[in-house]
Coordinates of C-alpha atoms and ligand atoms in Angstrom, one line a residue:
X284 CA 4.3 29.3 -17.3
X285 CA 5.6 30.3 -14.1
X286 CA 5.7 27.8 -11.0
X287 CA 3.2 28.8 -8.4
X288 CA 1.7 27.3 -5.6
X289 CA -0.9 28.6 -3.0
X290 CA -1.3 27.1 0.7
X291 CA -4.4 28.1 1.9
X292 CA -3.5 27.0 5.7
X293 CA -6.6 27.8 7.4
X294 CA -8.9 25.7 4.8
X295 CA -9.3 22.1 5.7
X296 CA -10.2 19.2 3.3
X297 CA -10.7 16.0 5.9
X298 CA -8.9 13.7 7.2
X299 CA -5.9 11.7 5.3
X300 CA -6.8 8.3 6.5
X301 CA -3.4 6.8 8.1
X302 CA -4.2 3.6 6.5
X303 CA -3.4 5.1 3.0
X304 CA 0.0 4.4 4.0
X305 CA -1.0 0.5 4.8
X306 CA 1.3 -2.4 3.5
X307 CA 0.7 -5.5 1.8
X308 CA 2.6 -8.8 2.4
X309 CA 1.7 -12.4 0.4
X310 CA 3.4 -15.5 0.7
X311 CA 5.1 -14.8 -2.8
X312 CA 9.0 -15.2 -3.2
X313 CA 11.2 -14.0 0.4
X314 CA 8.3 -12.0 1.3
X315 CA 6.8 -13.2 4.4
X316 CA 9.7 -16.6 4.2
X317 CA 12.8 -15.1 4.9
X318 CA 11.5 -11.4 4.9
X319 CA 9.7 -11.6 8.1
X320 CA 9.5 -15.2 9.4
X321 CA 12.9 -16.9 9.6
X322 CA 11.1 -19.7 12.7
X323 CA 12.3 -19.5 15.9
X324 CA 15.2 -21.4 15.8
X325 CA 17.1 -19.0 13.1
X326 CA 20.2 -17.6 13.8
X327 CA 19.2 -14.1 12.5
X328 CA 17.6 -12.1 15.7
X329 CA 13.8 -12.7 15.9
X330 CA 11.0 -13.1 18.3
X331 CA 8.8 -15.8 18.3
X332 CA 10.2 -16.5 14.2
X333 CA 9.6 -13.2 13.3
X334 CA 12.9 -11.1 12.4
X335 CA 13.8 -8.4 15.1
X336 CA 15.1 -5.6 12.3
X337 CA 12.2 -6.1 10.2
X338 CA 9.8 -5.6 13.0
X339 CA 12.1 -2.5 14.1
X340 CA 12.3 -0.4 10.7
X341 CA 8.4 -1.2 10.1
X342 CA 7.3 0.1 13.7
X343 CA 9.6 3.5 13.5
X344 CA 7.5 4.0 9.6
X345 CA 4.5 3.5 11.6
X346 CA 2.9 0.7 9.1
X347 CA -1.0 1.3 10.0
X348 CA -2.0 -1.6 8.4
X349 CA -0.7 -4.8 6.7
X350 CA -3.2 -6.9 3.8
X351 CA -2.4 -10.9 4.5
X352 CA -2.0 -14.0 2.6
X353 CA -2.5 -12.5 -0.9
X354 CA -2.7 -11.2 -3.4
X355 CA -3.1 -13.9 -5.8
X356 CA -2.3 -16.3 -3.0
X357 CA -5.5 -15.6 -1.2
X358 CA -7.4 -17.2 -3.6
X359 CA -5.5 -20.3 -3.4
X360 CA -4.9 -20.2 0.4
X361 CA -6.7 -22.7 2.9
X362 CA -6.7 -20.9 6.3
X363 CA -7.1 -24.6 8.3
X364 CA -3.6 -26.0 6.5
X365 CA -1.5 -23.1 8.3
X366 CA -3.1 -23.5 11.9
X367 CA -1.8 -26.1 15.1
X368 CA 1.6 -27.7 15.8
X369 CA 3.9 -26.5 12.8
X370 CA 5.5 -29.9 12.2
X371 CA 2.2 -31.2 11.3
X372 CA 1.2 -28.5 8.8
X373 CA 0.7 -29.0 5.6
X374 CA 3.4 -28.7 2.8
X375 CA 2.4 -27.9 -0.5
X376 CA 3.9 -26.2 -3.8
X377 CA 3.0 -22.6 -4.0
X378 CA 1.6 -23.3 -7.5
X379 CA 1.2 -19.5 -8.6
X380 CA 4.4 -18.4 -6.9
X381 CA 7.8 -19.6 -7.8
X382 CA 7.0 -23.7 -7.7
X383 CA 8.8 -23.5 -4.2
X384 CA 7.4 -25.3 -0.9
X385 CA 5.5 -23.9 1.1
X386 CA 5.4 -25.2 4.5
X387 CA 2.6 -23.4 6.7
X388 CA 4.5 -22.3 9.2
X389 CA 3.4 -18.9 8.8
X390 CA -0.3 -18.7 9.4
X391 CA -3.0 -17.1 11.4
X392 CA -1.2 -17.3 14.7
X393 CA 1.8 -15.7 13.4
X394 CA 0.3 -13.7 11.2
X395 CA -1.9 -11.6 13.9
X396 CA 1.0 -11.9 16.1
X397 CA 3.3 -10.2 13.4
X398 CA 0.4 -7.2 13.6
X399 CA 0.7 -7.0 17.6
X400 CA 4.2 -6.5 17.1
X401 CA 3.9 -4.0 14.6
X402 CA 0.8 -2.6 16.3
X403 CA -0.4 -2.3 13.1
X404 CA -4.3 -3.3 11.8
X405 CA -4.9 -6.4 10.0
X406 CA -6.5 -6.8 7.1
X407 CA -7.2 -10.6 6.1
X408 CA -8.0 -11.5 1.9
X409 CA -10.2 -14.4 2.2
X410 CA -10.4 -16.9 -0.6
X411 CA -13.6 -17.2 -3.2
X412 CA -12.0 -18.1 -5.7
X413 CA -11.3 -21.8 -4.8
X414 CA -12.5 -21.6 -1.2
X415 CA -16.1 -22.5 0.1
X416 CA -18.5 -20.1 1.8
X417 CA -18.2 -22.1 5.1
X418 CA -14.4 -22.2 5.0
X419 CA -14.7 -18.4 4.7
X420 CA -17.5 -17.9 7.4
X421 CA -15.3 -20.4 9.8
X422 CA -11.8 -18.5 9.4
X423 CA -13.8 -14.9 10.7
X424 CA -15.8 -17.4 14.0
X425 CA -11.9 -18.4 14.2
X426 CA -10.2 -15.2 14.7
X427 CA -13.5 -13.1 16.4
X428 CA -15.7 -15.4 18.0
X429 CA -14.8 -15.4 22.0
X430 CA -18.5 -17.9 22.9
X431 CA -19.1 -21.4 23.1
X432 CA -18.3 -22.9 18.8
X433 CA -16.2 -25.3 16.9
X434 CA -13.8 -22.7 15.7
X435 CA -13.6 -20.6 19.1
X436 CA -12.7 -23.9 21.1
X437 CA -10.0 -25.0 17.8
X438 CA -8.1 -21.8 18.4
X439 CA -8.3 -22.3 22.3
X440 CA -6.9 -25.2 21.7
X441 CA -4.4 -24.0 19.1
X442 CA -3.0 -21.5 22.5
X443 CA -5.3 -18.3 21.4
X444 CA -7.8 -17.9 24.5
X445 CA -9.2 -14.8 23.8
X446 CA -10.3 -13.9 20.3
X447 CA -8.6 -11.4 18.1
X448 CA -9.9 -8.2 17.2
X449 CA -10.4 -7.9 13.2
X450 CA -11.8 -5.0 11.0
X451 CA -10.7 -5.5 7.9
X452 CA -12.1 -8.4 5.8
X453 CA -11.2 -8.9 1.9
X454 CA -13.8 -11.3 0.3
X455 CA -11.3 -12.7 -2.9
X456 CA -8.6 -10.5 -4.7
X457 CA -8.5 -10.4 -8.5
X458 CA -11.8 -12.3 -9.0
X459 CA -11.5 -10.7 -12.5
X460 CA -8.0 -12.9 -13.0
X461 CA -6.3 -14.9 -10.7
X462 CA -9.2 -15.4 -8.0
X463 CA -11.5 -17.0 -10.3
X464 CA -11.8 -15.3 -13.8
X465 CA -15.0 -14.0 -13.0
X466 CA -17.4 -11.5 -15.0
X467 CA -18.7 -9.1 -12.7
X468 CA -22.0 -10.1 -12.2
X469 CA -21.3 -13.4 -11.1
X470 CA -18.7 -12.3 -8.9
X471 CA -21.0 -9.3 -7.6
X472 CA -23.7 -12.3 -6.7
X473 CA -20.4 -14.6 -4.7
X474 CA -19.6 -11.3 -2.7
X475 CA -22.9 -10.9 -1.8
X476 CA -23.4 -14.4 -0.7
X477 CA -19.8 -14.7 0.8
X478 CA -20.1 -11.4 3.0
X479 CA -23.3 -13.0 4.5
X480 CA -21.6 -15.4 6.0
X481 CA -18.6 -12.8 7.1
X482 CA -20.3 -12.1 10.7
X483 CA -19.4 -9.7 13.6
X484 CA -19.0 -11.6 16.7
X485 CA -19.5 -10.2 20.0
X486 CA -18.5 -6.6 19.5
X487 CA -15.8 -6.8 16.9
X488 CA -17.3 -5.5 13.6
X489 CA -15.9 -6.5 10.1
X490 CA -15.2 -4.3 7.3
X491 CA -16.3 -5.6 4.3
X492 CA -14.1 -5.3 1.4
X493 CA -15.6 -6.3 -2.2
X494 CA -13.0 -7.1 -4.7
X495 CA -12.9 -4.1 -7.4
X496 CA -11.7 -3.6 -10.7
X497 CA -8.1 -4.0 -12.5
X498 CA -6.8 -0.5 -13.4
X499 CA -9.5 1.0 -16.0
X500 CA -12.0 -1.6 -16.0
X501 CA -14.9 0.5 -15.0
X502 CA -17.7 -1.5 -16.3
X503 CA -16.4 -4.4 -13.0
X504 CA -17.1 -1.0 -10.8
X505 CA -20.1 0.1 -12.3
X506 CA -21.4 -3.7 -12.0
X507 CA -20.4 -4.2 -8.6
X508 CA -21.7 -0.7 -7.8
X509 CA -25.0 -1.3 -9.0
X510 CA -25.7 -4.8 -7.6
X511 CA -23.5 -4.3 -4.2
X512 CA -23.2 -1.1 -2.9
X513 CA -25.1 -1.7 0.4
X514 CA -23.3 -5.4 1.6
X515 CA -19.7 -3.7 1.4
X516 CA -17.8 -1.6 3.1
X517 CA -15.0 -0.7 0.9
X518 CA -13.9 -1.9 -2.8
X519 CA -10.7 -2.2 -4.1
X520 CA -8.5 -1.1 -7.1
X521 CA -5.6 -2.4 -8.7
X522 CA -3.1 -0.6 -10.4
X523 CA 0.7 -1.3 -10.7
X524 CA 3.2 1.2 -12.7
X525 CA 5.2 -0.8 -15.7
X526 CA 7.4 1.4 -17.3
X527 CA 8.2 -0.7 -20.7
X528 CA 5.2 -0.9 -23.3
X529 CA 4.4 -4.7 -21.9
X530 CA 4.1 -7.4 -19.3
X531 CA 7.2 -9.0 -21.1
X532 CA 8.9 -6.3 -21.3
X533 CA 8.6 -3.9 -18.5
X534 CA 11.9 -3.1 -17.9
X535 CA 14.8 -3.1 -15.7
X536 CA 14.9 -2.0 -12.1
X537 CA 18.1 -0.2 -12.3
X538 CA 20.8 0.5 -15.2
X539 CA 17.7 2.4 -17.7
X540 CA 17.5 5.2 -19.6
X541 CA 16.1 8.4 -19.3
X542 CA 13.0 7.9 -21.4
X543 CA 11.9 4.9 -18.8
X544 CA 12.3 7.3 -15.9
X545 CA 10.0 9.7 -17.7
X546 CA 7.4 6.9 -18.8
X547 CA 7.8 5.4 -15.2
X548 CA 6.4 9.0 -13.8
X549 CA 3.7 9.4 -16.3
X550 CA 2.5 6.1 -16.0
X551 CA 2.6 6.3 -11.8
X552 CA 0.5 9.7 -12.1
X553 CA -1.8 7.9 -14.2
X554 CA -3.3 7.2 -10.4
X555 CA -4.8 10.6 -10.3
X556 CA -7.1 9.1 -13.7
X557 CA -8.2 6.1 -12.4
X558 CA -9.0 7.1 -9.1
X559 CA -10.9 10.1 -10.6
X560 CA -13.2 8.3 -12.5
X561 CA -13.9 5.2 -10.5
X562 CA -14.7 7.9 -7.6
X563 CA -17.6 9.3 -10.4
X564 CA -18.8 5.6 -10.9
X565 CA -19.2 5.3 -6.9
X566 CA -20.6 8.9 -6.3
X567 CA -23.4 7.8 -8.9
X568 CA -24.6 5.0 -6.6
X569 CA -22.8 6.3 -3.0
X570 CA -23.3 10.0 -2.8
X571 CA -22.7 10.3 0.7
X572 CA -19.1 8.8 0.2
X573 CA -19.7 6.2 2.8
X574 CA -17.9 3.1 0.7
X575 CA -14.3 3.7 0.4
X576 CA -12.0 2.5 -2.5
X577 CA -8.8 0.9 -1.5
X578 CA -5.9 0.5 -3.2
X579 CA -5.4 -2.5 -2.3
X580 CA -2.2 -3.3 -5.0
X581 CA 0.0 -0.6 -6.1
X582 CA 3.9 0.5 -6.9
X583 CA 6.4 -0.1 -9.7
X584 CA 6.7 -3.8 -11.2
X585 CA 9.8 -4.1 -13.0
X586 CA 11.4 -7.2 -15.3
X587 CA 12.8 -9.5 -12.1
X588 CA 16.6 -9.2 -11.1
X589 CA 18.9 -11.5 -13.5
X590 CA 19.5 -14.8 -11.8
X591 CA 16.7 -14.6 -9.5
X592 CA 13.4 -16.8 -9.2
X593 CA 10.5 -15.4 -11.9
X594 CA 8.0 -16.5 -10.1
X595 CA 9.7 -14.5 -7.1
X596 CA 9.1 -11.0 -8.2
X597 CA 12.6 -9.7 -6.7
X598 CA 13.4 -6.0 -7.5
X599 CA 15.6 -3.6 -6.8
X600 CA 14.4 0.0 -5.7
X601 CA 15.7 3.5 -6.7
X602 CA 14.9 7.2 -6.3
X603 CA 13.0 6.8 -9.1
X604 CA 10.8 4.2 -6.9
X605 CA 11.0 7.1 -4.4
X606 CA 9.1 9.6 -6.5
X607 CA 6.5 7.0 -7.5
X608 CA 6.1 6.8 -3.7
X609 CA 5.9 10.5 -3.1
X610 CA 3.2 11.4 -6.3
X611 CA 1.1 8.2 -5.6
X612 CA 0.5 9.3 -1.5
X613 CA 0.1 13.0 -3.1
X614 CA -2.3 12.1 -5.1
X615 CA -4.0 9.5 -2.4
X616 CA -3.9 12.8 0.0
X617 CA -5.7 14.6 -2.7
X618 CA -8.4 11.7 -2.7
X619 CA -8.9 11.0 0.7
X620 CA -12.6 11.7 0.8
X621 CA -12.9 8.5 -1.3
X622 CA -9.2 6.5 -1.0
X623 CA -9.6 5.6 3.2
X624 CA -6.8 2.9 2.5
X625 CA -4.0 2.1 0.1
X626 CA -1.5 -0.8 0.1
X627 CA 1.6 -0.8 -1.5
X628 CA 3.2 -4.4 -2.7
X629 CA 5.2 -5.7 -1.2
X630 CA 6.0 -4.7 2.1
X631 CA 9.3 -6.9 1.8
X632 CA 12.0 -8.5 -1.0
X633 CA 8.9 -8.6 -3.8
X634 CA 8.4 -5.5 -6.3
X635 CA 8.0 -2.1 -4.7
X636 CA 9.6 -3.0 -1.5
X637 CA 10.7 -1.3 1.7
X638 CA 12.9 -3.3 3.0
X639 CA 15.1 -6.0 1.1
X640 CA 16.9 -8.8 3.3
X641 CA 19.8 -11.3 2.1
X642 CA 20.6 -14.1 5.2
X643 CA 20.7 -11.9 8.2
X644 CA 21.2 -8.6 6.4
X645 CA 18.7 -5.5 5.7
X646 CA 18.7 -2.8 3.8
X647 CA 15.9 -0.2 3.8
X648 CA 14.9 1.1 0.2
X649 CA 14.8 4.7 -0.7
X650 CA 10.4 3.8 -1.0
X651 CA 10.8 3.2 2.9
X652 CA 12.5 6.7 3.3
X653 CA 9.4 8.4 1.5
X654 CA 6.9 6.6 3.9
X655 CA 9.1 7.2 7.0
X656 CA 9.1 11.1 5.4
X657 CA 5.5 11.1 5.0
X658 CA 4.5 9.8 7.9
X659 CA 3.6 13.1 9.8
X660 CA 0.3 13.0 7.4
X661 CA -0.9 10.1 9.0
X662 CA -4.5 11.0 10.2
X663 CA -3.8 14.8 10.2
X664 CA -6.3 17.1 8.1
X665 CA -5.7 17.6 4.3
X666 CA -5.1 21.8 3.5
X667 CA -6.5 23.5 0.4
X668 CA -3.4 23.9 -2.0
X669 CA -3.3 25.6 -5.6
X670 CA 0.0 24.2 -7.3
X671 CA 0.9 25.5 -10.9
X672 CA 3.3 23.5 -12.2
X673 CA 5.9 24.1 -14.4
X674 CA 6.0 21.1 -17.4
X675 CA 9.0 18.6 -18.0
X676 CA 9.0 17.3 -20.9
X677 CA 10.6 14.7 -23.0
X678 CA 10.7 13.4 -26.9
X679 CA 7.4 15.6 -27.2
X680 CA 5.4 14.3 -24.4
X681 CA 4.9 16.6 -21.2
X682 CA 4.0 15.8 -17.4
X683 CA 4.0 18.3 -14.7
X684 CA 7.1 18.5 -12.9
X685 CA 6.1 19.3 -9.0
X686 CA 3.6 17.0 -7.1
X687 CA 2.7 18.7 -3.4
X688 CA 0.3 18.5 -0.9
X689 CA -0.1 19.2 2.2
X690 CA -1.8 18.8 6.0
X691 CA -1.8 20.1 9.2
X692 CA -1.7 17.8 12.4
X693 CA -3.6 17.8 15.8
X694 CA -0.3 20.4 17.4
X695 CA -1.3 22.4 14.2
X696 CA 2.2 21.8 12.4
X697 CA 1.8 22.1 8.4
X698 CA 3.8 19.7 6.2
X699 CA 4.4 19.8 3.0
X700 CA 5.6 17.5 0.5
X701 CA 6.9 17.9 -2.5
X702 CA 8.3 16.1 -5.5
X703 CA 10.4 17.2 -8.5
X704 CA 10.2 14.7 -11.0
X705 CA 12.5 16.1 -13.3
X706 CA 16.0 14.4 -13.7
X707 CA 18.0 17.2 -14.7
X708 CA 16.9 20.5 -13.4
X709 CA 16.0 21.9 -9.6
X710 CA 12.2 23.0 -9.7
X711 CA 12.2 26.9 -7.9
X712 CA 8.4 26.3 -6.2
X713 CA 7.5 29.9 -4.5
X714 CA 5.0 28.9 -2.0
X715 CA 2.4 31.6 -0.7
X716 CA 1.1 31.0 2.7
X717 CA -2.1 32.2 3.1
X718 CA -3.8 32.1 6.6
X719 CA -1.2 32.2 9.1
X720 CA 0.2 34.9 11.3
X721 CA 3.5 36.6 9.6
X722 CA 6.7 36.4 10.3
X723 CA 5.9 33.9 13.2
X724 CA 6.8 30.5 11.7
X725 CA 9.4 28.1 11.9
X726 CA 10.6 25.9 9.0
X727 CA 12.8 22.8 8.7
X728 CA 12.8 20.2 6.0
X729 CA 13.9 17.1 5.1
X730 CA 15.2 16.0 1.5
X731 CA 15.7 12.7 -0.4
X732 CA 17.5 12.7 -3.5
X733 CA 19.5 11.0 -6.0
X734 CA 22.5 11.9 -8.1
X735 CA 21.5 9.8 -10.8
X736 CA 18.7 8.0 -12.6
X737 CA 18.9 4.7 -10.7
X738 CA 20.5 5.9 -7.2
X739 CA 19.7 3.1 -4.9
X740 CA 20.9 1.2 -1.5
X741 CA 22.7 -1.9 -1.6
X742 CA 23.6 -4.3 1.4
X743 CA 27.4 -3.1 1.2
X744 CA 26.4 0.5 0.4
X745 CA 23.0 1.2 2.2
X746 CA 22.9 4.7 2.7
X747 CA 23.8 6.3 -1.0
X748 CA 19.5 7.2 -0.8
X749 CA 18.8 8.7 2.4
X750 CA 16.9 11.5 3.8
X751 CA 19.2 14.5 4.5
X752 CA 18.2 18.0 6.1
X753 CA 16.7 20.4 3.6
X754 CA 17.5 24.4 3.9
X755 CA 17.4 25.5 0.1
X756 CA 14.4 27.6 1.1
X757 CA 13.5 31.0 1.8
X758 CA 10.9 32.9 4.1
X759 CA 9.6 36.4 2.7
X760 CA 6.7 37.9 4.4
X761 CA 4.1 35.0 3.3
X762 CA 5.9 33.8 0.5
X763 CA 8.0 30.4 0.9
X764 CA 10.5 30.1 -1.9
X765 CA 11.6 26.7 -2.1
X766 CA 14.4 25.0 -4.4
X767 CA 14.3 21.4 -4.8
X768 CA 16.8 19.5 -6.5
X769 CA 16.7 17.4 -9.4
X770 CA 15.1 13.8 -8.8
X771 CA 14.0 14.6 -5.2
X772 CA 11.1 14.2 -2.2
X773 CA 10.9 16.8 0.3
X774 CA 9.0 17.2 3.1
X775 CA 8.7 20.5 4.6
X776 CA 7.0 21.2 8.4
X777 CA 6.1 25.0 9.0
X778 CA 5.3 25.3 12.7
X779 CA 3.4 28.5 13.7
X780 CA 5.2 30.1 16.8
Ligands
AHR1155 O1 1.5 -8.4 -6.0 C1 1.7 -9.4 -6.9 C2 0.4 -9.9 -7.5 O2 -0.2 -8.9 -8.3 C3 -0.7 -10.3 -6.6 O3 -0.7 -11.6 -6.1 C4 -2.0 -10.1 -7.4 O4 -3.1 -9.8 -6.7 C5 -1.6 -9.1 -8.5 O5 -1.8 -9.5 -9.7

């Protein structure tokens, strides 16, 4: 078949929510310890304990929002142990993560003071599965309440006068698993007694988030569906890419073969499936789209790096942990009426990270190059796009080889992005624009690619993956003839003189 795509530029699809590109961060391995709070008397440049070049990197890829404690942790988290003078926090073992200490001195304060930084929203995971309804209700009077009450005058007293502004509120994680082993209808009667007690204060208004189903588990949607629909706002889905054929072996995050790129790529655009049909479970008892599915736990989770902590979920990160990136947020773009927020994990040192840190060093991860690409489709308007791909195939088994989509923002600037997926050969996409003025547009582009399977940044080599400018196009009347190379993410913006 010949490679086509069509760009219907003046056909709009609504608006790709800028919180698709949200982040999550758990106190799991160097995540948040190390990763982003080092305390304030560290050597290694922070403010107020939280790491300057962190901070930095995260602001210039305009992180929208960032999901807090867990993750598995949430369920396990007591918001009370991590508030007041640090020295007289709690310490604990992080039983689910790692056996290591956890000392508390990251918690609510620094936590919403993290997201002021950042200027980024926060979304808090509250605990059901070992946590109590009034521990739950008291954490939201905490953070929102600004009136006369136990919890308002605790955080005045804990150096927070005015209350915080909070939207998004997650009532358990993995209630299936972790959070509680649950069946659906118990956990769909919990949610509906927790969010009760979840209140809006003054004018700050929660958003509700209902704890959804594991990958393809769509009798937990139906369930929570049918019993639910009207106490949430949102509900959440699951799904991380393993390229090996088990959770013991899910192979290595560098040094593989071909066949685990290709099974990594088919397994990551396996997103398009799930978020399909858990959409057709919602429209059945939502019609007028007003709940939104999150993806609230997503990316590549890989066997951890020899030597390191198990329980710490260390990783390194590739190109081919770039193209994940890129066909995950293409397909999210596609889905937008329904996906209103996704969170990739981590956001730091654990799985599909975008920044790694070692002591007082950082590196930035060719995943953080695709957000920092992709950026310029935060909040701008989806565009109709046609894209026949050409297959790449491997020992028998095909997947297409191009993922694009493509918006135009408020200045009416058109990007595209595109991905080729296949490790050996460019991908010639001719792109017809259809809709604009001829002969009147500027393009530029921008490229990130790999020169082989497992291309990645290292502290003493940091820039092998990084975005470079793209020109293998060409502009023919309406027709866009674009060659991208093997293994690569490009982002294309067509500006209408
Ligand atoms: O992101 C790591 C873990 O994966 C989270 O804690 C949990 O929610 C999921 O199983």
């Amino acid at each position: 078949m010949t490679q086509r795509a069509v760009l219907n530029t003046d056909l709009r699809k609504g608006k790709i929510n800028r919180n698709i590109y949200g982040h999550f961060a758990e106190h799991l391995g160097r995540c948040i310890y190390e990763g982003i709070w080092v305390g304030e008397g560290s050597p290694i440049p922070n403010t107020k304990g939280i790491r300057n070049d962190v901070v930095k990197a995260l602001k210039e890829m305009q992180i929208p929002v960032l999901r807090w404690p867990g993750g598995c942790f949430a369920d396990e988290y007591h918001w009370k142990d991590g508030i007041g003078p640090r020295e007289g926090r709690k310490r604990m073992i992080n039983t689910h993560w790692g056996g290591v200490v956890e000392n508390n001195h990251f918690g609510t304060h620094e936590f919403m003071e993290l997201c002021a930084m950042l200027e980024c929203e926060p979304y808090i995971n509250g605990n059901v599965g070992s946590g109590t309804v009034q521990e739950m209700s008291e954490w939201v009077e905490y953070l929102t309440f600004g009136g006369v009450s136990p919890m308002s005058e605790l955080r005045q007293e804990n150096g927070r006068q005015e209350p915080w502004a909070v939207t998004y509120f997650g009532v358990g994680n993995e209630n299936w698993g972790c959070g509680g082993n649950m069946r659906p209808e118990y956990y769909a009667d919990l949610y509906r007694r927790y969010q009760t007690y979840v209140r809006n204060y003054d004018s700050n208004r929660i958003h509700r988030i209902a704890c959804g189903p594991n990958v393809d588990d769509y009798h937990w949607m139906e369930v929570l569906m049918r019993e639910a629909t009207r106490f949430m706002d949102s509900i959440t889905l699951h799904y991380y890419t393993i390229p090996g054929p088990s959770w013991d072996n899910k192979g290595a995050a560098t040094g593989f073969e071909t066949q685990e790129w290709f099974s990594t790529l088919e397994k990551a655009l396996r997103m398009d499936e799930l978020v399909t049909r858990h959409s057709v479970i919602m429209d059945k008892y939502d019609p007028e789209k007003r709940v939104g599915l999150i993806v609230d736990e997503w990316g590549t989770w890989y066997d951890v790096e020899p030597g390191t902590n198990p329980g710490f979920l260390y990783q390194q990160n590739s190109i081919r942990d770039a193209l994940v990136a890129g066909v995950t947020l293409n397909i999210f773009h596609k889905h937008s009426d329904r996906v209103r927020m996704a969170n990739i994990a981590q956001t730091v040192n654990v799985l599909q990270a975008v920044i790694l840190t070692e002591g007082e060093k950082m590196v930035l991860t060719p995943t953080y190059h695709v957000f920092n690409m992709f950026k310029v489709h935060q909040d701008a308007e989806l565009l109709d796009m046609t894209l026949d791909s050409a297959a790449y195939s491997l020992e028998g088994r095909e997947i297409p080889e191009v993922s694009a989509s493509a918006s135009v923002n408020s200045e009416g600037v058109i990007h595209v992005s595109l991905c080729n997926l296949n490790h050996a050969a460019s991908s010639i996409v001719p792109l017809e624009l259809r809709g604009l003025a001829l002969g009147a547009v500027e393009v530029t582009g921008t490229v990130l690619a790999g020169d082989r399977l497992d291309a990645h940044n290292t502290f003493s080599e940091p820039e092998v993956v990084a975005p470079q400018s793209f020109d293998a196009y060409k502009l023919e009347g309406n027709r866009l003839t674009v060659e991208l190379p093997p293994m690569s993410v490009t982002v294309l913006a067509i500006k209408p003189q």
